Amino acid sequence: MTNQKKLLLIDGSSVAFRAFFALYNQIDRFRNNNGLHTNAIYGFHLMLDNLLERIQPTHVLVAFDAGKTTFRTEMFADYKAGRAKTPEEFREQFPYIREMLAARGIAYYDLAQYEADDIIGTLAKMAENTSEDYQITVVSGDKDLIQLTDVNTVVEISKKGVAEFEAFTPDYLMEKMGITPAQFIDLKALMGDKSDNIPGVTKIGEKTGLKLLLEHGSLEGIYDHIDEMKKSKMKENLINDKEQAFLS
């Protein structure tokens, strides 16, 4: 008999958004007698059922974003600027998703100034560092959370619909991209993130970012050896956008 505990951490904001758009083409079917759209609620419910049955967790928490203003917007005013307005059909369902979780006895949490992935990252690291034996599963639609994968942590990114996920472990990340979780953080710093309006380094995409990291090991390693690089537009961009890279 094992004493291992299974912790399931769900990025509620991201998963609800994925559920909403997974069933968006049927949105008119998902409306109750009062006119409330229910496609996100229904999709979230299905996704939750799938995860609970498959993972059989002993502990579950769903984390939500608390609002648009976070410590990141204080550091970088343009963070997530320019995003399209959240559809009202989606926004109106959020209170009912929380009610559904409460009715099922599933804990949910948000924290002012922080995003769901901050809560998840903190709890995952706390569970890893405790004396208890935890197997951790993180579920999100946001690839940024891949950085959390560890020997005891699997990160599942939703791919299609409400039941298909891509499971990232350190071995799978190495097989798929040739980098470690720590290097994944540096890759995101180099590339930036258009969806969050994070600039990164101009004209450095995944292919170039991976090449630089494989050659130099880390973001710090790239800049430690930048004087040795041949003159090029890429080198110029790295120098000019250094502050943006480390901010990311």
PDB file of C-alpha atoms in Angstrom:
ATOM      1  CA  MET A   1       0.000   0.000   0.000  1.00  0.00           C
ATOM      2  CA  THR A   2       1.408   3.395  -0.988  1.00  0.00           C
ATOM      3  CA  ASN A   3       1.183   6.588   1.042  1.00  0.00           C
ATOM      4  CA  GLN A   4       1.741   8.756  -2.025  1.00  0.00           C
ATOM      5  CA  LYS A   5      -0.626  11.688  -2.317  1.00  0.00           C
ATOM      6  CA  LYS A   6      -1.837  12.978  -5.653  1.00  0.00           C
ATOM      7  CA  LEU A   7      -2.200  16.743  -5.951  1.00  0.00           C
ATOM      8  CA  LEU A   8      -4.164  18.119  -8.906  1.00  0.00           C
ATOM      9  CA  LEU A   9      -3.715  21.848  -9.583  1.00  0.00           C
ATOM     10  CA  ILE A  10      -5.970  23.339 -12.259  1.00  0.00           C
ATOM     11  CA  ASP A  11      -5.551  26.726 -13.921  1.00  0.00           C
ATOM     12  CA  GLY A  12      -9.251  27.526 -13.756  1.00  0.00           C
ATOM     13  CA  SER A  13      -9.143  30.733 -15.792  1.00  0.00           C
ATOM     14  CA  SER A  14      -7.254  29.112 -18.647  1.00  0.00           C
ATOM     15  CA  VAL A  15      -9.212  25.855 -18.631  1.00  0.00           C
ATOM     16  CA  ALA A  16     -12.560  27.688 -18.543  1.00  0.00           C
ATOM     17  CA  PHE A  17     -11.473  29.816 -21.501  1.00  0.00           C
ATOM     18  CA  ARG A  18     -10.471  26.690 -23.442  1.00  0.00           C
ATOM     19  CA  ALA A  19     -13.779  25.033 -22.562  1.00  0.00           C
ATOM     20  CA  PHE A  20     -15.709  28.099 -23.733  1.00  0.00           C
ATOM     21  CA  PHE A  21     -14.080  28.121 -27.158  1.00  0.00           C
ATOM     22  CA  ALA A  22     -14.093  24.326 -27.518  1.00  0.00           C
ATOM     23  CA  LEU A  23     -17.888  24.516 -27.640  1.00  0.00           C
ATOM     24  CA  TYR A  24     -18.204  28.006 -29.111  1.00  0.00           C
ATOM     25  CA  ASN A  25     -19.528  26.753 -32.452  1.00  0.00           C
ATOM     26  CA  GLN A  26     -22.473  25.295 -30.511  1.00  0.00           C
ATOM     27  CA  ILE A  27     -22.947  28.276 -28.210  1.00  0.00           C
ATOM     28  CA  ASP A  28     -26.617  28.780 -29.107  1.00  0.00           C
ATOM     29  CA  ARG A  29     -27.359  25.202 -27.995  1.00  0.00           C
ATOM     30  CA  PHE A  30     -25.846  25.910 -24.587  1.00  0.00           C
ATOM     31  CA  ARG A  31     -28.274  28.414 -23.132  1.00  0.00           C
ATOM     32  CA  ASN A  32     -30.681  27.926 -20.242  1.00  0.00           C
ATOM     33  CA  ASN A  33     -34.265  29.168 -19.929  1.00  0.00           C
ATOM     34  CA  ASN A  34     -33.055  32.476 -18.511  1.00  0.00           C
ATOM     35  CA  GLY A  35     -30.803  33.113 -21.487  1.00  0.00           C
ATOM     36  CA  LEU A  36     -27.551  32.295 -19.662  1.00  0.00           C
ATOM     37  CA  HIS A  37     -24.893  30.742 -21.879  1.00  0.00           C
ATOM     38  CA  THR A  38     -23.576  27.498 -20.390  1.00  0.00           C
ATOM     39  CA  ASN A  39     -20.965  26.181 -22.832  1.00  0.00           C
ATOM     40  CA  ALA A  40     -17.999  27.084 -20.579  1.00  0.00           C
ATOM     41  CA  ILE A  41     -19.732  25.637 -17.512  1.00  0.00           C
ATOM     42  CA  TYR A  42     -20.564  22.414 -19.340  1.00  0.00           C
ATOM     43  CA  GLY A  43     -17.121  22.102 -20.939  1.00  0.00           C
ATOM     44  CA  PHE A  44     -15.374  22.787 -17.633  1.00  0.00           C
ATOM     45  CA  HIS A  45     -17.555  20.164 -15.949  1.00  0.00           C
ATOM     46  CA  LEU A  46     -16.664  17.564 -18.600  1.00  0.00           C
ATOM     47  CA  MET A  47     -12.965  18.381 -18.394  1.00  0.00           C
ATOM     48  CA  LEU A  48     -13.069  18.123 -14.611  1.00  0.00           C
ATOM     49  CA  ASP A  49     -14.814  14.742 -14.748  1.00  0.00           C
ATOM     50  CA  ASN A  50     -12.172  13.481 -17.167  1.00  0.00           C
ATOM     51  CA  LEU A  51      -9.298  14.642 -14.968  1.00  0.00           C
ATOM     52  CA  LEU A  52     -10.733  13.332 -11.702  1.00  0.00           C
ATOM     53  CA  GLU A  53     -11.483   9.915 -13.164  1.00  0.00           C
ATOM     54  CA  ARG A  54      -8.106   9.587 -14.878  1.00  0.00           C
ATOM     55  CA  ILE A  55      -5.815  11.024 -12.189  1.00  0.00           C
ATOM     56  CA  GLN A  56      -7.720   9.983  -9.041  1.00  0.00           C
ATOM     57  CA  PRO A  57      -6.262  12.839  -6.963  1.00  0.00           C
ATOM     58  CA  THR A  58      -6.285  12.938  -3.180  1.00  0.00           C
ATOM     59  CA  HIS A  59      -6.104  16.754  -3.187  1.00  0.00           C
ATOM     60  CA  VAL A  60      -7.501  19.240  -5.743  1.00  0.00           C
ATOM     61  CA  LEU A  61      -7.328  23.006  -6.086  1.00  0.00           C
ATOM     62  CA  VAL A  62      -8.607  25.206  -8.901  1.00  0.00           C
ATOM     63  CA  ALA A  63      -6.832  28.571  -9.117  1.00  0.00           C
ATOM     64  CA  PHE A  64      -8.300  31.644 -10.808  1.00  0.00           C
ATOM     65  CA  ASP A  65      -6.938  34.998 -11.905  1.00  0.00           C
ATOM     66  CA  ALA A  66      -8.077  37.709  -9.493  1.00  0.00           C
ATOM     67  CA  GLY A  67      -8.224  40.569 -12.004  1.00  0.00           C
ATOM     68  CA  LYS A  68      -6.316  42.533 -14.606  1.00  0.00           C
ATOM     69  CA  THR A  69      -4.061  44.406 -12.155  1.00  0.00           C
ATOM     70  CA  THR A  70      -1.145  42.305 -10.886  1.00  0.00           C
ATOM     71  CA  PHE A  71       2.398  42.833  -9.683  1.00  0.00           C
ATOM     72  CA  ARG A  72       3.434  42.287 -13.308  1.00  0.00           C
ATOM     73  CA  THR A  73       1.449  45.272 -14.556  1.00  0.00           C
ATOM     74  CA  GLU A  74       3.209  47.356 -11.914  1.00  0.00           C
ATOM     75  CA  MET A  75       6.585  46.182 -13.260  1.00  0.00           C
ATOM     76  CA  PHE A  76       5.598  46.382 -16.937  1.00  0.00           C
ATOM     77  CA  ALA A  77       2.633  48.636 -17.700  1.00  0.00           C
ATOM     78  CA  ASP A  78       2.014  47.077 -21.131  1.00  0.00           C
ATOM     79  CA  TYR A  79       1.672  43.536 -19.750  1.00  0.00           C
ATOM     80  CA  LYS A  80      -1.327  41.924 -21.497  1.00  0.00           C
ATOM     81  CA  ALA A  81      -2.202  45.297 -23.052  1.00  0.00           C
ATOM     82  CA  GLY A  82      -4.093  45.128 -26.316  1.00  0.00           C
ATOM     83  CA  ARG A  83      -5.881  41.870 -25.552  1.00  0.00           C
ATOM     84  CA  ALA A  84      -9.360  41.566 -26.982  1.00  0.00           C
ATOM     85  CA  LYS A  85     -12.141  42.200 -24.506  1.00  0.00           C
ATOM     86  CA  THR A  86     -13.391  39.060 -22.752  1.00  0.00           C
ATOM     87  CA  PRO A  87     -16.669  37.978 -24.398  1.00  0.00           C
ATOM     88  CA  GLU A  88     -19.655  38.758 -22.197  1.00  0.00           C
ATOM     89  CA  GLU A  89     -21.023  35.267 -22.962  1.00  0.00           C
ATOM     90  CA  PHE A  90     -17.924  33.894 -21.225  1.00  0.00           C
ATOM     91  CA  ARG A  91     -17.732  36.422 -18.399  1.00  0.00           C
ATOM     92  CA  GLU A  92     -21.316  35.743 -17.282  1.00  0.00           C
ATOM     93  CA  GLN A  93     -20.517  32.053 -16.702  1.00  0.00           C
ATOM     94  CA  PHE A  94     -17.621  32.512 -14.292  1.00  0.00           C
ATOM     95  CA  PRO A  95     -19.695  32.825 -11.073  1.00  0.00           C
ATOM     96  CA  TYR A  96     -21.513  29.612 -11.970  1.00  0.00           C
ATOM     97  CA  ILE A  97     -18.275  27.721 -12.587  1.00  0.00           C
ATOM     98  CA  ARG A  98     -17.277  28.640  -9.036  1.00  0.00           C
ATOM     99  CA  GLU A  99     -20.699  27.571  -7.762  1.00  0.00           C
ATOM    100  CA  MET A 100     -20.320  24.255  -9.581  1.00  0.00           C
ATOM    101  CA  LEU A 101     -16.919  23.681  -7.927  1.00  0.00           C
ATOM    102  CA  ALA A 102     -18.330  24.517  -4.498  1.00  0.00           C
ATOM    103  CA  ALA A 103     -21.258  22.123  -5.039  1.00  0.00           C
ATOM    104  CA  ARG A 104     -18.775  19.372  -5.890  1.00  0.00           C
ATOM    105  CA  GLY A 105     -16.683  20.107  -2.807  1.00  0.00           C
ATOM    106  CA  ILE A 106     -13.662  21.238  -4.830  1.00  0.00           C
ATOM    107  CA  ALA A 107     -11.574  24.063  -3.402  1.00  0.00           C
ATOM    108  CA  TYR A 108     -10.887  27.126  -5.532  1.00  0.00           C
ATOM    109  CA  TYR A 109      -8.795  30.182  -4.814  1.00  0.00           C
ATOM    110  CA  ASP A 110      -7.698  33.525  -6.159  1.00  0.00           C
ATOM    111  CA  LEU A 111      -5.426  36.183  -4.707  1.00  0.00           C
ATOM    112  CA  ALA A 112      -5.357  39.912  -5.406  1.00  0.00           C
ATOM    113  CA  GLN A 113      -2.335  41.059  -7.450  1.00  0.00           C
ATOM    114  CA  TYR A 114      -1.560  37.513  -8.587  1.00  0.00           C
ATOM    115  CA  GLU A 115      -2.540  35.233 -11.451  1.00  0.00           C
ATOM    116  CA  ALA A 116      -3.668  31.616 -11.327  1.00  0.00           C
ATOM    117  CA  ASP A 117      -0.280  30.381 -12.528  1.00  0.00           C
ATOM    118  CA  ASP A 118       1.451  32.178  -9.617  1.00  0.00           C
ATOM    119  CA  ILE A 119      -0.746  30.299  -7.149  1.00  0.00           C
ATOM    120  CA  ILE A 120      -0.179  27.009  -8.954  1.00  0.00           C
ATOM    121  CA  GLY A 121       3.585  27.504  -9.171  1.00  0.00           C
ATOM    122  CA  THR A 122       3.815  28.304  -5.466  1.00  0.00           C
ATOM    123  CA  LEU A 123       1.722  25.316  -4.387  1.00  0.00           C
ATOM    124  CA  ALA A 124       3.556  22.930  -6.714  1.00  0.00           C
ATOM    125  CA  LYS A 125       6.927  23.973  -5.284  1.00  0.00           C
ATOM    126  CA  MET A 126       5.605  23.755  -1.716  1.00  0.00           C
ATOM    127  CA  ALA A 127       4.365  20.211  -2.360  1.00  0.00           C
ATOM    128  CA  GLU A 128       7.691  19.226  -3.936  1.00  0.00           C
ATOM    129  CA  ASN A 129       9.613  20.530  -0.936  1.00  0.00           C
ATOM    130  CA  THR A 130       7.473  19.000   1.795  1.00  0.00           C
ATOM    131  CA  SER A 131       8.363  15.756   3.552  1.00  0.00           C
ATOM    132  CA  GLU A 132       5.128  14.251   2.198  1.00  0.00           C
ATOM    133  CA  ASP A 133       5.288  12.131  -0.958  1.00  0.00           C
ATOM    134  CA  TYR A 134       3.301  14.025  -3.584  1.00  0.00           C
ATOM    135  CA  GLN A 135       2.720  13.249  -7.240  1.00  0.00           C
ATOM    136  CA  ILE A 136       1.666  16.575  -8.742  1.00  0.00           C
ATOM    137  CA  THR A 137      -0.361  17.169 -11.890  1.00  0.00           C
ATOM    138  CA  VAL A 138      -0.745  20.711 -13.227  1.00  0.00           C
ATOM    139  CA  VAL A 139      -3.443  21.328 -15.839  1.00  0.00           C
ATOM    140  CA  SER A 140      -3.626  24.461 -17.976  1.00  0.00           C
ATOM    141  CA  GLY A 141      -4.029  25.818 -21.464  1.00  0.00           C
ATOM    142  CA  ASP A 142      -1.027  28.086 -20.877  1.00  0.00           C
ATOM    143  CA  LYS A 143       2.303  26.656 -22.031  1.00  0.00           C
ATOM    144  CA  ASP A 144       4.185  28.952 -19.639  1.00  0.00           C
ATOM    145  CA  LEU A 145       3.456  26.411 -16.900  1.00  0.00           C
ATOM    146  CA  ILE A 146       5.574  23.770 -18.654  1.00  0.00           C
ATOM    147  CA  GLN A 147       8.472  25.252 -16.671  1.00  0.00           C
ATOM    148  CA  LEU A 148       7.025  23.579 -13.548  1.00  0.00           C
ATOM    149  CA  THR A 149       7.583  20.033 -14.747  1.00  0.00           C
ATOM    150  CA  ASP A 150       9.837  18.065 -12.420  1.00  0.00           C
ATOM    151  CA  VAL A 151      10.551  14.499 -11.367  1.00  0.00           C
ATOM    152  CA  ASN A 152       7.293  14.528  -9.363  1.00  0.00           C
ATOM    153  CA  THR A 153       5.353  17.061 -11.445  1.00  0.00           C
ATOM    154  CA  VAL A 154       3.559  16.452 -14.736  1.00  0.00           C
ATOM    155  CA  VAL A 155       2.207  19.473 -16.611  1.00  0.00           C
ATOM    156  CA  GLU A 156      -0.759  18.728 -18.868  1.00  0.00           C
ATOM    157  CA  ILE A 157      -1.566  21.316 -21.539  1.00  0.00           C
ATOM    158  CA  SER A 158      -5.012  21.143 -23.131  1.00  0.00           C
ATOM    159  CA  LYS A 159      -4.755  20.572 -26.870  1.00  0.00           C
ATOM    160  CA  LYS A 160      -8.168  20.056 -28.411  1.00  0.00           C
ATOM    161  CA  GLY A 161     -11.706  20.008 -27.138  1.00  0.00           C
ATOM    162  CA  VAL A 162     -12.183  19.295 -23.441  1.00  0.00           C
ATOM    163  CA  ALA A 163     -10.519  15.890 -23.133  1.00  0.00           C
ATOM    164  CA  GLU A 164      -7.214  15.951 -25.035  1.00  0.00           C
ATOM    165  CA  PHE A 165      -4.020  16.934 -23.206  1.00  0.00           C
ATOM    166  CA  GLU A 166      -0.287  16.871 -23.893  1.00  0.00           C
ATOM    167  CA  ALA A 167       1.594  15.686 -20.795  1.00  0.00           C
ATOM    168  CA  PHE A 168       4.995  17.272 -20.185  1.00  0.00           C
ATOM    169  CA  THR A 169       7.630  15.626 -18.003  1.00  0.00           C
ATOM    170  CA  PRO A 170      11.323  16.611 -17.981  1.00  0.00           C
ATOM    171  CA  ASP A 171      12.065  13.610 -20.226  1.00  0.00           C
ATOM    172  CA  TYR A 172       9.286  14.454 -22.673  1.00  0.00           C
ATOM    173  CA  LEU A 173      10.361  18.110 -22.822  1.00  0.00           C
ATOM    174  CA  MET A 174      13.918  17.013 -23.584  1.00  0.00           C
ATOM    175  CA  GLU A 175      12.671  14.605 -26.251  1.00  0.00           C
ATOM    176  CA  LYS A 176      10.325  17.153 -27.853  1.00  0.00           C
ATOM    177  CA  MET A 177      12.430  20.330 -27.653  1.00  0.00           C
ATOM    178  CA  GLY A 178      15.897  19.292 -26.479  1.00  0.00           C
ATOM    179  CA  ILE A 179      15.852  21.505 -23.380  1.00  0.00           C
ATOM    180  CA  THR A 180      15.337  21.315 -19.615  1.00  0.00           C
ATOM    181  CA  PRO A 181      12.524  23.046 -17.686  1.00  0.00           C
ATOM    182  CA  ALA A 182      14.976  25.771 -16.611  1.00  0.00           C
ATOM    183  CA  GLN A 183      15.939  26.352 -20.242  1.00  0.00           C
ATOM    184  CA  PHE A 184      12.262  26.518 -21.174  1.00  0.00           C
ATOM    185  CA  ILE A 185      11.998  29.625 -18.969  1.00  0.00           C
ATOM    186  CA  ASP A 186      14.924  31.187 -20.830  1.00  0.00           C
ATOM    187  CA  LEU A 187      13.403  30.249 -24.189  1.00  0.00           C
ATOM    188  CA  LYS A 188      10.218  32.109 -23.274  1.00  0.00           C
ATOM    189  CA  ALA A 189      12.326  35.091 -22.179  1.00  0.00           C
ATOM    190  CA  LEU A 190      14.053  35.206 -25.560  1.00  0.00           C
ATOM    191  CA  MET A 191      10.875  34.717 -27.587  1.00  0.00           C
ATOM    192  CA  GLY A 192       8.567  36.886 -25.528  1.00  0.00           C
ATOM    193  CA  ASP A 193       4.839  36.202 -25.583  1.00  0.00           C
ATOM    194  CA  LYS A 194       2.561  38.047 -27.996  1.00  0.00           C
ATOM    195  CA  SER A 195      -0.563  36.917 -26.141  1.00  0.00           C
ATOM    196  CA  ASP A 196       0.703  38.667 -22.988  1.00  0.00           C
ATOM    197  CA  ASN A 197       2.294  41.575 -24.911  1.00  0.00           C
ATOM    198  CA  ILE A 198       5.741  40.599 -23.607  1.00  0.00           C
ATOM    199  CA  PRO A 199       8.310  41.685 -26.214  1.00  0.00           C
ATOM    200  CA  GLY A 200      11.318  39.386 -25.658  1.00  0.00           C
ATOM    201  CA  VAL A 201      14.162  39.846 -28.161  1.00  0.00           C
ATOM    202  CA  THR A 202      13.239  41.179 -31.599  1.00  0.00           C
ATOM    203  CA  LYS A 203      12.953  38.493 -34.302  1.00  0.00           C
ATOM    204  CA  ILE A 204      14.000  35.605 -32.060  1.00  0.00           C
ATOM    205  CA  GLY A 205      11.537  32.761 -32.399  1.00  0.00           C
ATOM    206  CA  GLU A 206      11.549  29.212 -31.111  1.00  0.00           C
ATOM    207  CA  LYS A 207      14.061  27.837 -33.633  1.00  0.00           C
ATOM    208  CA  THR A 208      16.687  30.545 -33.027  1.00  0.00           C
ATOM    209  CA  GLY A 209      16.046  30.579 -29.281  1.00  0.00           C
ATOM    210  CA  LEU A 210      16.585  26.819 -29.033  1.00  0.00           C
ATOM    211  CA  LYS A 211      19.789  27.065 -31.075  1.00  0.00           C
ATOM    212  CA  LEU A 212      21.174  29.760 -28.759  1.00  0.00           C
ATOM    213  CA  LEU A 213      20.277  27.800 -25.630  1.00  0.00           C
ATOM    214  CA  LEU A 214      21.799  24.583 -26.961  1.00  0.00           C
ATOM    215  CA  GLU A 215      25.007  26.480 -27.712  1.00  0.00           C
ATOM    216  CA  HIS A 216      25.232  28.533 -24.512  1.00  0.00           C
ATOM    217  CA  GLY A 217      23.109  26.676 -21.948  1.00  0.00           C
ATOM    218  CA  SER A 218      21.115  29.572 -20.520  1.00  0.00           C
ATOM    219  CA  LEU A 219      20.066  33.180 -21.006  1.00  0.00           C
ATOM    220  CA  GLU A 220      22.953  34.271 -18.789  1.00  0.00           C
ATOM    221  CA  GLY A 221      25.304  32.083 -20.832  1.00  0.00           C
ATOM    222  CA  ILE A 222      24.185  33.748 -24.053  1.00  0.00           C
ATOM    223  CA  TYR A 223      24.986  37.201 -22.714  1.00  0.00           C
ATOM    224  CA  ASP A 224      28.237  36.029 -21.102  1.00  0.00           C
ATOM    225  CA  HIS A 225      29.461  35.041 -24.585  1.00  0.00           C
ATOM    226  CA  ILE A 226      27.808  37.722 -26.668  1.00  0.00           C
ATOM    227  CA  ASP A 227      31.123  39.475 -27.385  1.00  0.00           C
ATOM    228  CA  GLU A 228      32.352  36.265 -29.029  1.00  0.00           C
ATOM    229  CA  MET A 229      29.436  36.171 -31.485  1.00  0.00           C
ATOM    230  CA  LYS A 230      29.965  37.262 -35.065  1.00  0.00           C
ATOM    231  CA  LYS A 231      28.499  40.589 -36.050  1.00  0.00           C
ATOM    232  CA  SER A 232      24.903  40.042 -37.137  1.00  0.00           C
ATOM    233  CA  LYS A 233      21.424  41.503 -36.845  1.00  0.00           C
ATOM    234  CA  MET A 234      20.636  38.823 -34.256  1.00  0.00           C
ATOM    235  CA  LYS A 235      23.579  39.924 -32.096  1.00  0.00           C
ATOM    236  CA  GLU A 236      22.476  43.534 -32.454  1.00  0.00           C
ATOM    237  CA  ASN A 237      18.939  42.619 -31.375  1.00  0.00           C
ATOM    238  CA  LEU A 238      20.245  40.631 -28.401  1.00  0.00           C
ATOM    239  CA  ILE A 239      22.287  43.619 -27.250  1.00  0.00           C
ATOM    240  CA  ASN A 240      19.511  46.159 -27.806  1.00  0.00           C
ATOM    241  CA  ASP A 241      16.820  44.021 -26.173  1.00  0.00           C
ATOM    242  CA  LYS A 242      18.810  42.653 -23.228  1.00  0.00           C
ATOM    243  CA  GLU A 243      16.648  44.443 -20.676  1.00  0.00           C
ATOM    244  CA  GLN A 244      13.490  43.081 -22.303  1.00  0.00           C
ATOM    245  CA  ALA A 245      14.889  39.538 -22.280  1.00  0.00           C
ATOM    246  CA  PHE A 246      15.624  39.595 -18.566  1.00  0.00           C
ATOM    247  CA  LEU A 247      12.339  41.343 -17.800  1.00  0.00           C
ATOM    248  CA  SER A 248      10.475  38.542 -19.564  1.00  0.00           C
TER     249      SER A 248
END
